Structure formats: structure tokens, C-alpha cells
Amino acid sequence: MNSDDALEDDRGEDEFLDEPPIPDPGVCLALASAFLAGEWDPPAMGRRGKRALGDRRHWITHLARTVRHRFPDKPADRPREVARFIAACPQIIEVAGDPRRPLRVVRWIAAPVEMVAARFPVPIVHDVPALAGWLGVTVEHLDWFADRWSWEAGVRDERLRHYHRAWIRKPDGSGRLLEAPKRELKDLQRMVLHGILDRIPAHPAAHGFTPGRSALTGARLHAGREVVLRLDLESFFTAVSAGRVYGIFRTAGYPEPVAHRLAGLCTTTTPARVRRQAPPAPSADAVGRRRRMLDGLAVAHLPQGSPTSPALANLAALRLDRRLAGLASRFGATYTRYADDLTLSGGRTLLDRAGMIVHLVEEIAAEEGFRLNDAKTRLRSRAQRQLVTGLVVNEGPRLRRSEYDRLRAVLHDAAVHGPQAANRQGHPDFQAHLQGRIAWAATTPARTEKLQRAFAAIRW
């Protein structure tokens, strides 16, 4: 070993020896619970903390003062955030490394969790038992459906899984994974959708899966424009992680334990066996997209096929919509989003600066946790056919005749052979899918009436 190597080794050892000890997370959570279990006053907090650890030293009261200074108002909805703050405080770090007096929990002093504030008119749910009661299940059933112990991805018995999963081929040859919740979980998700998520507004630019808006309302905003720029988000649902879903429920006002259970109800981790069944990439350009999709499926994400996923994806994209609407305004353009389809339309400026605008959209999307699918970026002038969510918008939104005929054929097939036979792409809620397609195709009264008559002839 030369002298430089020895110097590097010595420096590394010194740095290792100087590293502060890491406090036990269980001790930090016990202190947080004890502090929150009564009067939010440092002396009273300190007394409860000393009882929890069986430690009469004054550092606990000093720690309580630091916590009280950081959280002037009692944060009864976020004990884990308080615990994380405690773990970084110098008072506990100084004593955590003393082998003569190891810190341990001798008494758990439980603190009631409360819903401190609700930003939207959502149900008031203070704690996990209250959430279970609101959903009409026991706490044990709630934890099971929320996959609290992460069994969904590893259990072998298909009957114990909460989702039916199937790969379908997209028109470009790539695969899309449908993850449809089984009946009991689907019922719980629908309660969350209609009881909570429907009461949290999406951005005005979002026209998909939003009451009062549709593909048609979004397309109308781009009709008759000189230039239409269309972009696509890659693996839209899969890109929304359980952590982001948890953040949505926390923003709605729910306490940490309640938000964790709600996020668990609405997300899933795809088993490795299912991921291995993914169709191969149809081209060399698609290899990276396939890999990123499978990486996203390997962690908890929004399942495509769940009733709550569209609304949660819209809320996860709120900052994206806000920033892209602002970007469009800078260039005199209009912005809308329908699920993963992004559209900007405007005048000559949009055409002249299209390259720069696409680059800015790509940067903003990345900063907000999304990624553009470059293969689907399209720029169309008025001299070309301009499509927005499948509708031609050169003059006014209208459905291509081929798409209208295809939809009529599906409706006729469902009426003659039954909806199960007609559902060749395996849509988890085929009835709702057809209703959405009819709403999308309703560009003229005559066509709407014909399609609705064909739908009414189906026996569900």
C-alpha cells in the first residue's frame, strides 16, 4: 500500500468514527406519541416522554422544547413526521450513542390521531378505526385490503390476491397491463372515489375522468387553430407511486395512518410472475419504455383498471397541468390534458418555437415525475388533419367515419353476442368503457342518438 492509499484509508476511518449515531426509530416514534398524548407544553411533554423511556434526564424536556418550537400548533395528524424530526434533533443524537444507557421504550403512551384540517369537503375521518367504520369493514379487513403487510406481490395462491391481471396488446404492438380489482376491493375503491376523490377538484385543463368534461370538451378548445401540438405521457398510471397517492390524501387533510391505508387501498405492486409475462418490445426504440414500465410495476403504483386510478392520476398531475397551462399562456396557446394525452394549440408562434416548447414540456414533465413518449409527439398545421383525442378539429370537433363505424360495430357485436364476447380487449368495466366511448363520439345529435339506441339494445 502506498502513502496515498494509507492516507485515504485513515481519512475514511476517521470519518466513519465521527459519524453521529442513528437514534432508534421505535424510540423516536414512542417519544412522538408521548409528546402528542396530552397538553402541548414542553414541561408536560417532557414528563410524558420520560415515562415512555423510563429516563429521568432533562434532555427529554429540552427535546420537547425543540419539537414545540418546530411545531407551534400540535400536529395531531402527523406523528411519523414528528418522529422523523426527533430523530434529527441534537438532544437525542447526543445520548443515542451511549452504550452505558441505551435508549429503550418501557411504556407506550398512545396519542389519539386527529384530522386537523380538511381543505376540501371530504368526510371527516380521524383515525384508522373511523376509516374502517366509514368503509363498513373491520380494521383487520381494512389492513388486508390495503395490503399493509405487502403480501399481494408474493402470495402464490391466486385466490388470496386482490387483482385480476392480464396483458393486452396495444396497436403499436407493445403491452398494457390491466389490473382489475376483485369485487370486494373494487367496492371499497368506489366508496373512496365517490366519497372522497370526487370532492377534490382537478385542474381545469384536465378533461379526462372529470365530471362535466370529456374528450369532446377538450377537443373543442383546439378547434380551428393554426397549429396543434400533441404529446403523450409514458406509462401514465404506472408513473404515479404509492408515495404520491399518500401525499394526495394527506393534502386532503387526512392523518398519516388514514392516508397510508387509503393509499394502500388504491395502489398495488405487480407480482414478478406477471411482469415476466409482459410482451416483448415491438422495436428497438421501445425497449427502454418497456423496461421503465416494468420497473414501475415492481413497486406500488396506480393500477390501470381500478376505479380510483383515473381520479388519482388527475390529482397527481395537478402541478404538471398548472405549469403547462402557464407555459402555453406564455406563447399565446391553449393547453388541455386527457389522461396521458397533452395538447397545445395556437398560432404561428407555436409552430416557430415548437422545438423549444417540446423541450420545455419534457423538462417540466420530468420535474413532476412523468416522462414524455417521444414516439407520439405530433405537430400539425391547418393544412394537415389535426387530431385531438381521436377527434378531427380542423374546423369543429368531429369523429372520423372509420372510428364511428368501428364503435357501432362493437355495440352491435355486444347486442348480438353479449358484452363478454364483444369485450376483446378485456376492459374491466366494459359497460362504463362503452358509455365513455359514446360520450367521446357524441359530436352530432344524430350520431349520438344512433349510438345510444345501439347501447340500449345490449343485455348486461
Short mmCIF file of C-alpha atoms in Angstrom, two decimals:
data_model
loop_
_atom_site.label_atom_id
_atom_site.label_comp_id
_atom_site.label_asym_id
_atom_site.label_seq_id
_atom_site.Cartn_x
_atom_site.Cartn_y
_atom_site.Cartn_z
CA MET A 1 0.00 0.00 0.00
CA ASN A 2 1.45 3.39 -0.90
CA SER A 3 1.28 6.51 1.27
CA ASP A 4 -1.68 7.95 -0.64
CA ASP A 5 -3.67 4.77 -0.09
CA ALA A 6 -2.84 4.83 3.61
CA LEU A 7 -3.92 8.46 3.82
CA GLU A 8 -7.23 7.64 2.15
CA ASP A 9 -7.79 4.68 4.49
CA ASP A 10 -7.04 6.78 7.57
CA ARG A 11 -9.35 9.54 6.43
CA GLY A 12 -12.16 7.09 5.76
CA GLU A 13 -11.79 5.52 9.20
CA ASP A 14 -11.83 8.91 10.92
CA GLU A 15 -14.94 9.93 9.06
CA PHE A 16 -16.61 6.65 9.97
CA LEU A 17 -15.73 7.09 13.66
CA ASP A 18 -17.03 10.68 13.62
CA GLU A 19 -20.43 9.74 12.19
CA PRO A 20 -23.19 10.54 14.69
CA PRO A 21 -25.24 7.60 15.97
CA ILE A 22 -28.64 6.99 14.41
CA PRO A 23 -31.44 7.02 17.01
CA ASP A 24 -33.72 4.00 17.13
CA PRO A 25 -36.84 4.79 15.00
CA GLY A 26 -39.02 2.96 17.56
CA VAL A 27 -37.76 5.19 20.34
CA CYS A 28 -38.38 8.29 18.22
CA LEU A 29 -41.93 7.20 17.43
CA ALA A 30 -42.59 6.42 21.10
CA LEU A 31 -41.40 9.90 22.07
CA ALA A 32 -43.53 11.48 19.34
CA SER A 33 -46.59 9.58 20.56
CA ALA A 34 -45.92 10.53 24.18
CA PHE A 35 -45.42 14.19 23.29
CA LEU A 36 -48.70 14.22 21.35
CA ALA A 37 -50.67 12.35 24.02
CA GLY A 38 -51.63 15.40 26.08
CA GLU A 39 -51.02 19.07 26.69
CA TRP A 40 -48.77 20.64 24.01
CA ASP A 41 -46.46 22.28 26.53
CA PRO A 42 -42.75 21.37 26.89
CA PRO A 43 -42.78 20.54 30.64
CA ALA A 44 -45.85 18.28 30.25
CA MET A 45 -44.46 16.80 27.05
CA GLY A 46 -41.16 16.12 28.79
CA ARG A 47 -42.84 14.33 31.69
CA ARG A 48 -44.70 12.00 29.32
CA GLY A 49 -41.53 11.37 27.30
CA LYS A 50 -39.59 10.45 30.46
CA ARG A 51 -42.29 7.97 31.45
CA ALA A 52 -42.25 6.43 27.96
CA LEU A 53 -38.48 5.77 28.08
CA GLY A 54 -38.07 5.31 31.82
CA ASP A 55 -35.40 8.00 31.62
CA ARG A 56 -35.44 10.92 34.10
CA ARG A 57 -32.74 13.00 32.41
CA HIS A 58 -33.51 16.56 31.35
CA TRP A 59 -32.53 16.09 27.70
CA ILE A 60 -36.07 14.87 27.02
CA THR A 61 -37.58 18.17 28.19
CA HIS A 62 -35.01 20.08 26.12
CA LEU A 63 -36.03 17.91 23.15
CA ALA A 64 -39.69 18.72 23.84
CA ARG A 65 -38.88 22.44 23.65
CA THR A 66 -37.21 21.93 20.27
CA VAL A 67 -40.21 19.98 18.98
CA ARG A 68 -42.64 22.59 20.33
CA HIS A 69 -40.64 25.33 18.61
CA ARG A 70 -40.73 23.44 15.28
CA PHE A 71 -44.45 22.68 15.60
CA PRO A 72 -46.13 25.63 17.37
CA ASP A 73 -49.55 24.05 16.78
CA LYS A 74 -49.99 20.48 17.93
CA PRO A 75 -49.55 18.26 14.82
CA ALA A 76 -52.00 15.59 15.92
CA ASP A 77 -52.39 14.33 12.35
CA ARG A 78 -48.71 13.52 11.72
CA PRO A 79 -46.94 11.52 14.46
CA ARG A 80 -44.47 9.97 12.00
CA GLU A 81 -43.36 13.38 10.77
CA VAL A 82 -42.75 14.39 14.39
CA ALA A 83 -40.78 11.15 14.91
CA ARG A 84 -38.60 11.89 11.87
CA PHE A 85 -37.92 15.38 13.19
CA ILE A 86 -37.00 13.97 16.62
CA ALA A 87 -34.52 11.56 15.00
CA ALA A 88 -32.60 14.55 13.59
CA CYS A 89 -32.54 16.59 16.82
CA PRO A 90 -29.14 17.03 18.60
CA GLN A 91 -30.59 16.20 22.03
CA ILE A 92 -31.37 12.60 21.12
CA ILE A 93 -28.33 12.15 18.88
CA GLU A 94 -26.04 13.07 21.78
CA VAL A 95 -27.42 10.36 24.06
CA ALA A 96 -28.23 7.70 21.43
CA GLY A 97 -24.62 6.53 21.19
CA ASP A 98 -24.05 5.98 24.93
CA PRO A 99 -23.65 2.20 25.40
CA ARG A 100 -23.94 2.56 29.18
CA ARG A 101 -27.51 3.88 28.98
CA PRO A 102 -29.15 2.54 25.82
CA LEU A 103 -32.47 4.16 24.94
CA ARG A 104 -35.47 1.85 25.03
CA VAL A 105 -39.24 2.09 25.25
CA VAL A 106 -40.59 0.93 28.61
CA ARG A 107 -44.15 2.22 28.21
CA TRP A 108 -46.11 3.08 25.09
CA ILE A 109 -48.16 6.21 25.69
CA ALA A 110 -50.68 6.23 22.86
CA ALA A 111 -51.71 9.53 21.32
CA PRO A 112 -55.07 9.90 19.58
CA VAL A 113 -54.68 10.78 15.92
CA GLU A 114 -56.90 13.57 14.64
CA MET A 115 -57.85 15.10 11.32
CA VAL A 116 -56.61 18.63 11.95
CA ALA A 117 -57.91 20.40 8.83
CA ALA A 118 -59.72 19.49 5.61
CA ARG A 119 -59.02 21.59 2.53
CA PHE A 120 -61.97 20.09 0.64
CA PRO A 121 -65.49 18.94 1.62
CA VAL A 122 -64.35 15.36 2.29
CA PRO A 123 -65.62 13.07 5.08
CA ILE A 124 -64.03 13.68 8.48
CA VAL A 125 -62.06 10.54 9.39
CA HIS A 126 -59.80 10.92 12.42
CA ASP A 127 -58.15 7.52 12.64
CA VAL A 128 -57.93 4.01 11.21
CA PRO A 129 -60.92 2.60 13.19
CA ALA A 130 -63.02 5.52 11.93
CA LEU A 131 -61.90 4.81 8.35
CA ALA A 132 -62.82 1.14 8.72
CA GLY A 133 -66.23 2.16 10.08
CA TRP A 134 -66.80 4.58 7.20
CA LEU A 135 -65.98 1.82 4.71
CA GLY A 136 -68.12 -0.73 6.58
CA VAL A 137 -65.30 -3.21 7.32
CA THR A 138 -63.26 -4.22 10.36
CA VAL A 139 -59.78 -2.81 10.93
CA GLU A 140 -58.37 -6.26 10.14
CA HIS A 141 -60.21 -6.36 6.80
CA LEU A 142 -59.08 -2.82 6.03
CA ASP A 143 -55.44 -3.76 6.62
CA TRP A 144 -55.88 -6.84 4.44
CA PHE A 145 -57.35 -4.94 1.50
CA ALA A 146 -54.81 -2.12 1.92
CA ASP A 147 -52.07 -4.79 1.73
CA ARG A 148 -50.45 -3.44 4.86
CA TRP A 149 -48.03 -6.39 5.07
CA SER A 150 -47.16 -6.38 1.31
CA TRP A 151 -48.47 -9.88 0.63
CA GLU A 152 -50.07 -9.10 -2.74
CA ALA A 153 -46.83 -9.29 -4.72
CA GLY A 154 -45.57 -12.50 -3.14
CA VAL A 155 -48.54 -14.73 -2.33
CA ARG A 156 -48.79 -17.75 -4.64
CA ASP A 157 -52.44 -18.62 -4.22
CA GLU A 158 -54.38 -16.58 -6.80
CA ARG A 159 -57.45 -16.62 -4.56
CA LEU A 160 -55.59 -14.52 -1.98
CA ARG A 161 -54.73 -11.79 -4.45
CA HIS A 162 -56.85 -8.67 -4.74
CA TYR A 163 -56.48 -8.17 -8.51
CA HIS A 164 -57.18 -9.97 -11.77
CA ARG A 165 -54.29 -9.22 -14.12
CA ALA A 166 -54.00 -9.61 -17.89
CA TRP A 167 -51.68 -8.28 -20.60
CA ILE A 168 -53.24 -6.87 -23.76
CA ARG A 169 -51.55 -5.77 -26.97
CA LYS A 170 -51.71 -2.10 -27.91
CA PRO A 171 -51.98 -1.06 -31.58
CA ASP A 172 -48.23 -0.40 -31.72
CA GLY A 173 -47.51 -3.97 -30.58
CA SER A 174 -46.40 -3.10 -27.04
CA GLY A 175 -48.12 -4.44 -23.94
CA ARG A 176 -50.51 -2.84 -21.48
CA LEU A 177 -51.24 -4.48 -18.15
CA LEU A 178 -54.83 -4.39 -16.93
CA GLU A 179 -55.07 -4.81 -13.17
CA ALA A 180 -58.74 -5.06 -12.23
CA PRO A 181 -59.58 -5.24 -8.51
CA LYS A 182 -61.74 -8.10 -7.36
CA ARG A 183 -65.28 -7.33 -6.27
CA GLU A 184 -64.77 -6.55 -2.56
CA LEU A 185 -61.78 -4.28 -3.10
CA LYS A 186 -63.50 -2.66 -6.08
CA ASP A 187 -66.49 -1.80 -3.88
CA LEU A 188 -64.18 -0.15 -1.33
CA GLN A 189 -62.38 1.78 -4.07
CA ARG A 190 -65.68 3.05 -5.42
CA MET A 191 -66.55 4.36 -1.96
CA VAL A 192 -63.22 6.19 -1.86
CA LEU A 193 -63.82 7.54 -5.38
CA HIS A 194 -67.32 8.88 -4.82
CA GLY A 195 -66.95 9.76 -1.14
CA ILE A 196 -63.54 11.45 -1.25
CA LEU A 197 -61.89 11.88 -4.65
CA ASP A 198 -64.95 13.27 -6.45
CA ARG A 199 -64.86 16.12 -3.93
CA ILE A 200 -61.28 17.16 -4.73
CA PRO A 201 -61.13 19.25 -7.93
CA ALA A 202 -58.67 18.51 -10.72
CA HIS A 203 -57.05 21.29 -12.74
CA PRO A 204 -59.39 22.97 -15.30
CA ALA A 205 -57.11 21.74 -18.10
CA ALA A 206 -57.88 18.09 -17.23
CA HIS A 207 -60.75 16.84 -19.39
CA GLY A 208 -60.49 13.10 -18.80
CA PHE A 209 -62.35 11.29 -15.99
CA THR A 210 -63.72 14.58 -14.67
CA PRO A 211 -67.44 15.31 -14.15
CA GLY A 212 -68.75 17.72 -16.78
CA ARG A 213 -65.71 17.32 -19.04
CA SER A 214 -64.83 14.84 -21.75
CA ALA A 215 -62.69 14.27 -24.81
CA LEU A 216 -65.20 16.42 -26.70
CA THR A 217 -65.00 19.40 -24.31
CA GLY A 218 -61.22 19.29 -24.54
CA ALA A 219 -61.17 18.97 -28.33
CA ARG A 220 -63.50 21.98 -28.75
CA LEU A 221 -60.84 24.24 -27.21
CA HIS A 222 -58.45 23.37 -30.05
CA ALA A 223 -60.88 23.62 -32.99
CA GLY A 224 -59.91 25.91 -35.87
CA ARG A 225 -56.37 26.63 -34.61
CA GLU A 226 -53.48 27.22 -36.96
CA VAL A 227 -51.21 24.72 -35.18
CA VAL A 228 -51.90 21.71 -32.92
CA LEU A 229 -49.09 20.10 -30.92
CA ARG A 230 -49.82 16.71 -29.35
CA LEU A 231 -47.64 14.92 -26.82
CA ASP A 232 -48.05 11.75 -24.79
CA LEU A 233 -47.01 10.77 -21.27
CA GLU A 234 -45.29 7.42 -20.91
CA SER A 235 -46.92 4.78 -18.61
CA PHE A 236 -49.20 7.41 -17.05
CA PHE A 237 -50.77 5.33 -14.25
CA THR A 238 -47.64 3.31 -13.51
CA ALA A 239 -45.67 6.53 -13.05
CA VAL A 240 -47.84 7.51 -10.06
CA SER A 241 -46.32 5.84 -7.00
CA ALA A 242 -47.96 5.00 -3.69
CA GLY A 243 -45.97 7.82 -2.10
CA ARG A 244 -47.62 10.37 -4.38
CA VAL A 245 -51.04 8.88 -3.70
CA TYR A 246 -50.33 9.12 0.04
CA GLY A 247 -49.45 12.78 -0.49
CA ILE A 248 -52.79 13.42 -2.20
CA PHE A 249 -54.72 12.06 0.78
CA ARG A 250 -52.51 14.00 3.20
CA THR A 251 -53.17 17.18 1.21
CA ALA A 252 -56.88 16.44 1.53
CA GLY A 253 -56.37 16.63 5.31
CA TYR A 254 -56.26 13.01 6.38
CA PRO A 255 -53.91 12.00 9.22
CA GLU A 256 -50.85 9.93 8.39
CA PRO A 257 -52.27 6.49 9.36
CA VAL A 258 -55.51 7.14 7.47
CA ALA A 259 -53.66 8.40 4.38
CA HIS A 260 -51.42 5.31 4.46
CA ARG A 261 -54.44 2.97 4.45
CA LEU A 262 -56.20 4.92 1.70
CA ALA A 263 -53.05 4.85 -0.43
CA GLY A 264 -52.78 1.10 0.17
CA LEU A 265 -56.37 0.57 -0.96
CA CYS A 266 -55.73 2.42 -4.23
CA THR A 267 -52.29 1.09 -5.25
CA THR A 268 -50.74 -2.30 -5.91
CA THR A 269 -47.41 -3.99 -6.64
CA THR A 270 -47.42 -6.32 -9.64
CA PRO A 271 -46.11 -9.84 -8.88
CA ALA A 272 -42.85 -10.83 -10.59
CA ARG A 273 -44.58 -13.73 -12.34
CA VAL A 274 -46.95 -11.32 -14.07
CA ARG A 275 -44.15 -8.93 -15.03
CA ARG A 276 -42.27 -11.78 -16.67
CA GLN A 277 -45.28 -12.39 -18.93
CA ALA A 278 -45.05 -8.91 -20.48
CA PRO A 279 -45.00 -8.97 -24.30
CA PRO A 280 -41.60 -8.21 -25.82
CA ALA A 281 -40.82 -4.74 -27.11
CA PRO A 282 -42.06 -4.42 -30.71
CA SER A 283 -38.98 -2.42 -31.78
CA ALA A 284 -35.56 -1.37 -30.58
CA ASP A 285 -36.92 2.09 -29.74
CA ALA A 286 -39.48 0.55 -27.39
CA VAL A 287 -37.01 -1.47 -25.29
CA GLY A 288 -36.35 1.40 -22.88
CA ARG A 289 -40.05 2.19 -22.49
CA ARG A 290 -40.80 -1.46 -21.71
CA ARG A 291 -38.03 -1.60 -19.10
CA ARG A 292 -39.23 1.58 -17.40
CA MET A 293 -42.81 0.29 -17.37
CA LEU A 294 -41.74 -2.97 -15.71
CA ASP A 295 -39.66 -1.06 -13.16
CA GLY A 296 -42.74 0.98 -12.29
CA LEU A 297 -44.90 -2.12 -11.94
CA ALA A 298 -42.39 -3.63 -9.50
CA VAL A 299 -43.25 -1.01 -6.87
CA ALA A 300 -46.60 0.16 -5.53
CA HIS A 301 -48.38 2.17 -8.26
CA LEU A 302 -51.81 3.09 -9.60
CA PRO A 303 -53.32 0.02 -11.30
CA GLN A 304 -54.88 0.50 -14.71
CA GLY A 305 -58.34 -0.96 -14.18
CA SER A 306 -59.10 0.42 -10.73
CA PRO A 307 -62.00 2.90 -10.42
CA THR A 308 -59.88 5.26 -8.30
CA SER A 309 -56.83 5.38 -10.60
CA PRO A 310 -58.07 7.98 -13.14
CA ALA A 311 -59.08 10.49 -10.46
CA LEU A 312 -55.85 9.98 -8.51
CA ALA A 313 -53.77 10.31 -11.68
CA ASN A 314 -55.51 13.61 -12.44
CA LEU A 315 -54.70 14.88 -8.94
CA ALA A 316 -51.11 13.65 -9.20
CA ALA A 317 -50.81 15.68 -12.41
CA LEU A 318 -52.20 18.87 -10.85
CA ARG A 319 -48.84 20.68 -10.71
CA LEU A 320 -47.98 19.41 -14.19
CA ASP A 321 -51.24 20.86 -15.54
CA ARG A 322 -50.71 24.14 -13.74
CA ARG A 323 -47.20 24.58 -15.10
CA LEU A 324 -48.05 23.52 -18.66
CA ALA A 325 -51.07 25.83 -18.71
CA GLY A 326 -48.74 28.64 -17.70
CA LEU A 327 -46.23 27.65 -20.37
CA ALA A 328 -48.93 27.62 -23.04
CA SER A 329 -50.13 31.06 -21.93
CA ARG A 330 -46.63 32.49 -22.43
CA PHE A 331 -46.84 31.56 -26.11
CA GLY A 332 -50.48 32.56 -26.64
CA ALA A 333 -51.51 28.88 -26.79
CA THR A 334 -54.21 26.72 -25.18
CA TYR A 335 -53.37 23.61 -23.14
CA THR A 336 -55.54 20.61 -22.22
CA ARG A 337 -54.86 17.09 -20.99
CA TYR A 338 -56.98 13.98 -21.46
CA ALA A 339 -55.42 11.23 -19.33
CA ASP A 340 -51.92 10.87 -20.81
CA ASP A 341 -52.63 12.96 -23.96
CA LEU A 342 -51.26 16.52 -23.79
CA THR A 343 -52.40 19.07 -26.37
CA LEU A 344 -51.28 22.63 -27.07
CA SER A 345 -52.76 24.70 -29.88
CA GLY A 346 -52.23 28.22 -31.11
CA GLY A 347 -50.87 30.37 -33.87
CA ARG A 348 -47.65 30.83 -35.79
CA THR A 349 -45.56 31.31 -32.63
CA LEU A 350 -46.32 27.74 -31.60
CA LEU A 351 -45.08 26.49 -34.97
CA ASP A 352 -41.93 28.62 -34.99
CA ARG A 353 -40.91 27.63 -31.45
CA ALA A 354 -42.21 24.07 -31.41
CA GLY A 355 -38.80 22.52 -30.74
CA MET A 356 -38.12 24.72 -27.73
CA ILE A 357 -41.66 24.21 -26.39
CA VAL A 358 -41.39 20.42 -26.64
CA HIS A 359 -38.09 20.59 -24.76
CA LEU A 360 -39.67 22.72 -22.02
CA VAL A 361 -42.64 20.35 -21.74
CA GLU A 362 -40.22 17.45 -21.42
CA GLU A 363 -38.31 19.21 -18.63
CA ILE A 364 -41.46 20.14 -16.73
CA ALA A 365 -42.87 16.62 -17.05
CA ALA A 366 -39.62 15.15 -15.69
CA GLU A 367 -39.62 17.55 -12.75
CA GLU A 368 -43.19 16.49 -11.94
CA GLY A 369 -42.37 12.76 -12.07
CA PHE A 370 -43.56 11.98 -15.60
CA ARG A 371 -41.84 11.25 -18.89
CA LEU A 372 -42.80 12.04 -22.48
CA ASN A 373 -43.19 9.26 -25.02
CA ASP A 374 -41.21 10.87 -27.83
CA ALA A 375 -42.57 8.44 -30.40
CA LYS A 376 -46.03 10.01 -30.09
CA THR A 377 -45.17 13.70 -30.42
CA ARG A 378 -47.10 15.24 -33.35
CA LEU A 379 -47.13 18.78 -34.78
CA ARG A 380 -49.89 19.54 -37.31
CA SER A 381 -50.72 22.73 -39.19
CA ARG A 382 -54.15 23.67 -40.51
CA ALA A 383 -53.17 22.25 -43.93
CA GLN A 384 -52.94 18.80 -42.32
CA ARG A 385 -55.51 16.71 -40.47
CA GLN A 386 -55.39 17.82 -36.83
CA LEU A 387 -56.44 15.16 -34.31
CA VAL A 388 -57.13 15.70 -30.60
CA THR A 389 -58.13 12.61 -28.56
CA GLY A 390 -59.22 10.93 -31.79
CA LEU A 391 -61.41 13.83 -32.97
CA VAL A 392 -60.67 15.93 -36.06
CA VAL A 393 -60.50 19.61 -35.00
CA ASN A 394 -59.52 21.47 -38.19
CA GLU A 395 -62.92 23.19 -38.20
CA GLY A 396 -65.05 21.73 -35.40
CA PRO A 397 -64.65 18.52 -33.39
CA ARG A 398 -65.91 15.58 -35.38
CA LEU A 399 -65.33 11.87 -35.25
CA ARG A 400 -63.64 10.15 -38.13
CA ARG A 401 -66.13 7.99 -40.04
CA SER A 402 -63.93 4.93 -39.57
CA GLU A 403 -63.95 5.37 -35.77
CA TYR A 404 -67.72 5.89 -35.72
CA ASP A 405 -68.27 2.74 -37.80
CA ARG A 406 -65.91 0.78 -35.55
CA LEU A 407 -67.79 1.84 -32.41
CA ARG A 408 -71.15 0.94 -33.97
CA ALA A 409 -69.75 -2.48 -34.84
CA VAL A 410 -68.65 -3.08 -31.24
CA LEU A 411 -72.08 -2.06 -29.93
CA HIS A 412 -73.79 -4.32 -32.46
CA ASP A 413 -71.49 -7.22 -31.51
CA ALA A 414 -72.27 -6.71 -27.81
CA ALA A 415 -76.01 -6.66 -28.51
CA VAL A 416 -75.94 -9.83 -30.65
CA HIS A 417 -73.29 -11.97 -28.93
CA GLY A 418 -73.24 -10.44 -25.46
CA PRO A 419 -70.86 -7.90 -23.86
CA GLN A 420 -68.41 -10.55 -22.67
CA ALA A 421 -67.79 -11.79 -26.22
CA ALA A 422 -67.50 -8.23 -27.56
CA ASN A 423 -65.01 -7.17 -24.89
CA ARG A 424 -61.98 -8.45 -26.79
CA GLN A 425 -59.52 -6.06 -25.12
CA GLY A 426 -60.53 -7.15 -21.63
CA HIS A 427 -61.75 -3.82 -20.25
CA PRO A 428 -62.50 -4.36 -16.54
CA ASP A 429 -65.69 -2.26 -16.70
CA PHE A 430 -66.87 -2.74 -20.29
CA GLN A 431 -70.20 -1.01 -19.71
CA ALA A 432 -68.53 2.17 -18.42
CA HIS A 433 -65.97 1.92 -21.23
CA LEU A 434 -68.70 1.89 -23.90
CA GLN A 435 -70.54 4.76 -22.23
CA GLY A 436 -67.31 6.77 -22.29
CA ARG A 437 -66.75 5.93 -25.95
CA ILE A 438 -70.28 7.07 -26.81
CA ALA A 439 -69.74 10.36 -24.95
CA TRP A 440 -66.47 10.79 -26.84
CA ALA A 441 -68.20 10.13 -30.19
CA ALA A 442 -71.16 12.43 -29.48
CA THR A 443 -70.19 15.21 -31.89
CA THR A 444 -73.59 15.42 -33.60
CA PRO A 445 -77.11 14.77 -32.24
CA ALA A 446 -77.92 12.23 -34.98
CA ARG A 447 -74.86 10.13 -34.26
CA THR A 448 -75.41 10.34 -30.53
CA GLU A 449 -78.99 9.08 -30.84
CA LYS A 450 -77.95 6.12 -33.02
CA LEU A 451 -75.17 5.12 -30.66
CA GLN A 452 -77.37 5.38 -27.59
CA ARG A 453 -80.04 3.20 -29.23
CA ALA A 454 -77.39 0.60 -30.04
CA PHE A 455 -76.15 0.69 -26.43
CA ALA A 456 -79.68 0.30 -25.06
CA ALA A 457 -80.05 -2.95 -27.03
CA ILE A 458 -77.24 -4.63 -25.03
CA ARG A 459 -78.28 -7.06 -22.29
CA TRP A 460 -75.96 -6.61 -19.34
#
